[in-house]
Amino acid sequence: MPNSVFMEDLDAFTYRRQLAEGNGVVLIPAGSIEQHGPHMPLNVDVLLSRAMSGSLAEAIGALVAAPIVYGYKSQQRSGGGNHLHGTTSLDAATIIAISKNLTLELARQGVRKIAFVNGHYENYQFLYEGVDLALRELRLGGVEDMKVVLLSYWDFIDEATIAELYPNGFPGWDVEHGGVLETSLMLHLHPGKVDVDRIADLPPARLPNYDVLPVRPELTPDSGCLSSAADATADKGEILLKRATAGMAAALETEFLGLDQR
Ligand SMILES: [Zn+2]
């Protein structure tokens, strides 16, 4: 049997043993099916949240549950918009139901330490709501010891790393869609899935600081990317993966393993 941190690679008996003998922490990657420009596939957020979870699991001795593949609707100001071809999203109620359901399902199997590792900006608050509802239900049923952490991996890239990797200025995480962060990570983790010849070198999208429904499609750049990926490199991806993993590991060790790193 493969020795893997990924639940779906394991047989049921090995999974149960690793869960019982390990520290009991289970990570749930959350992605999306969303356009990521002409140079990357629709499942970038799934691939990156899963890879981040794998790296994190190896660092702290956790297991990684199968990912949430679809995400909440792409927003024009952070993902180009849900009107774009290929972007295939779930309603908020569905995301809430999924995170609640998975929390309860893992709880039923005896898991008490869960972390959602989010890779799609728009998911976050709905994952949170599902977890909150699950914990309320568990408490009413007498389960008091469930603890859940929610995080988005880019929040663990510190200021020094941002200054190092964006010498020409940082556009902001919201417009880092199909830009340097995701493209560098993909070049490091899944180089065969990036078509570097199709990277569009354009200035960051100029979007208003408010939303309009229905969206005005002309506000989204034709490439679907909200900032340029021209400066992306595999080396930057390696640095991003290492720093994010270290930051997330410190947080989970503090919350789950009683090792206060702060
Ligand atoms: Zn993305």
GROMACS .gro file of C-alpha atoms and ligand atoms in nm, residues 31-32 34-36 40-46 48 78-79 119-122 153-154 176-179 181-182, ligand 1:
model
   28
   31GLY     CA    1  -1.078   2.469  -0.459
   32SER     CA    2  -1.291   2.571  -0.755
   34GLU     CA    3  -1.267   2.858  -1.253
   35GLN     CA    4  -1.097   3.009  -1.556
   36HIS     CA    5  -0.734   3.101  -1.485
   40MET     CA    6  -0.354   2.744  -1.690
   41PRO     CA    7  -0.630   2.482  -1.646
   42LEU     CA    8  -0.966   2.533  -1.479
   43ASN     CA    9  -0.870   2.334  -1.171
   44VAL     CA   10  -0.575   2.547  -1.052
   45ASP     CA   11  -0.739   2.616  -0.714
   46VAL     CA   12  -0.801   2.244  -0.660
   48LEU     CA   13  -0.289   2.423  -0.537
   78SER     CA   14  -1.128   3.863  -0.738
   79GLY     CA   15  -1.169   3.594  -1.004
  119GLY     CA   16  -0.744   2.788  -0.237
  120HIS     CA   17  -1.031   2.995  -0.382
  121TYR     CA   18  -1.080   3.345  -0.244
  122GLU     CA   19  -1.462   3.342  -0.267
  153TYR     CA   20  -0.291   2.966   0.211
  154TRP     CA   21  -0.189   3.307   0.071
  176GLU     CA   22  -0.374   3.778  -0.778
  177HIS     CA   23  -0.593   3.570  -1.005
  178GLY     CA   24  -0.393   3.386  -1.268
  179GLY     CA   25  -0.103   3.612  -1.172
  181LEU     CA   26   0.135   3.370  -0.709
  182GLU     CA   27  -0.074   3.101  -0.872
  263ZN      ZN   28  -0.718   3.062  -0.841
   0.00000   0.00000   0.00000
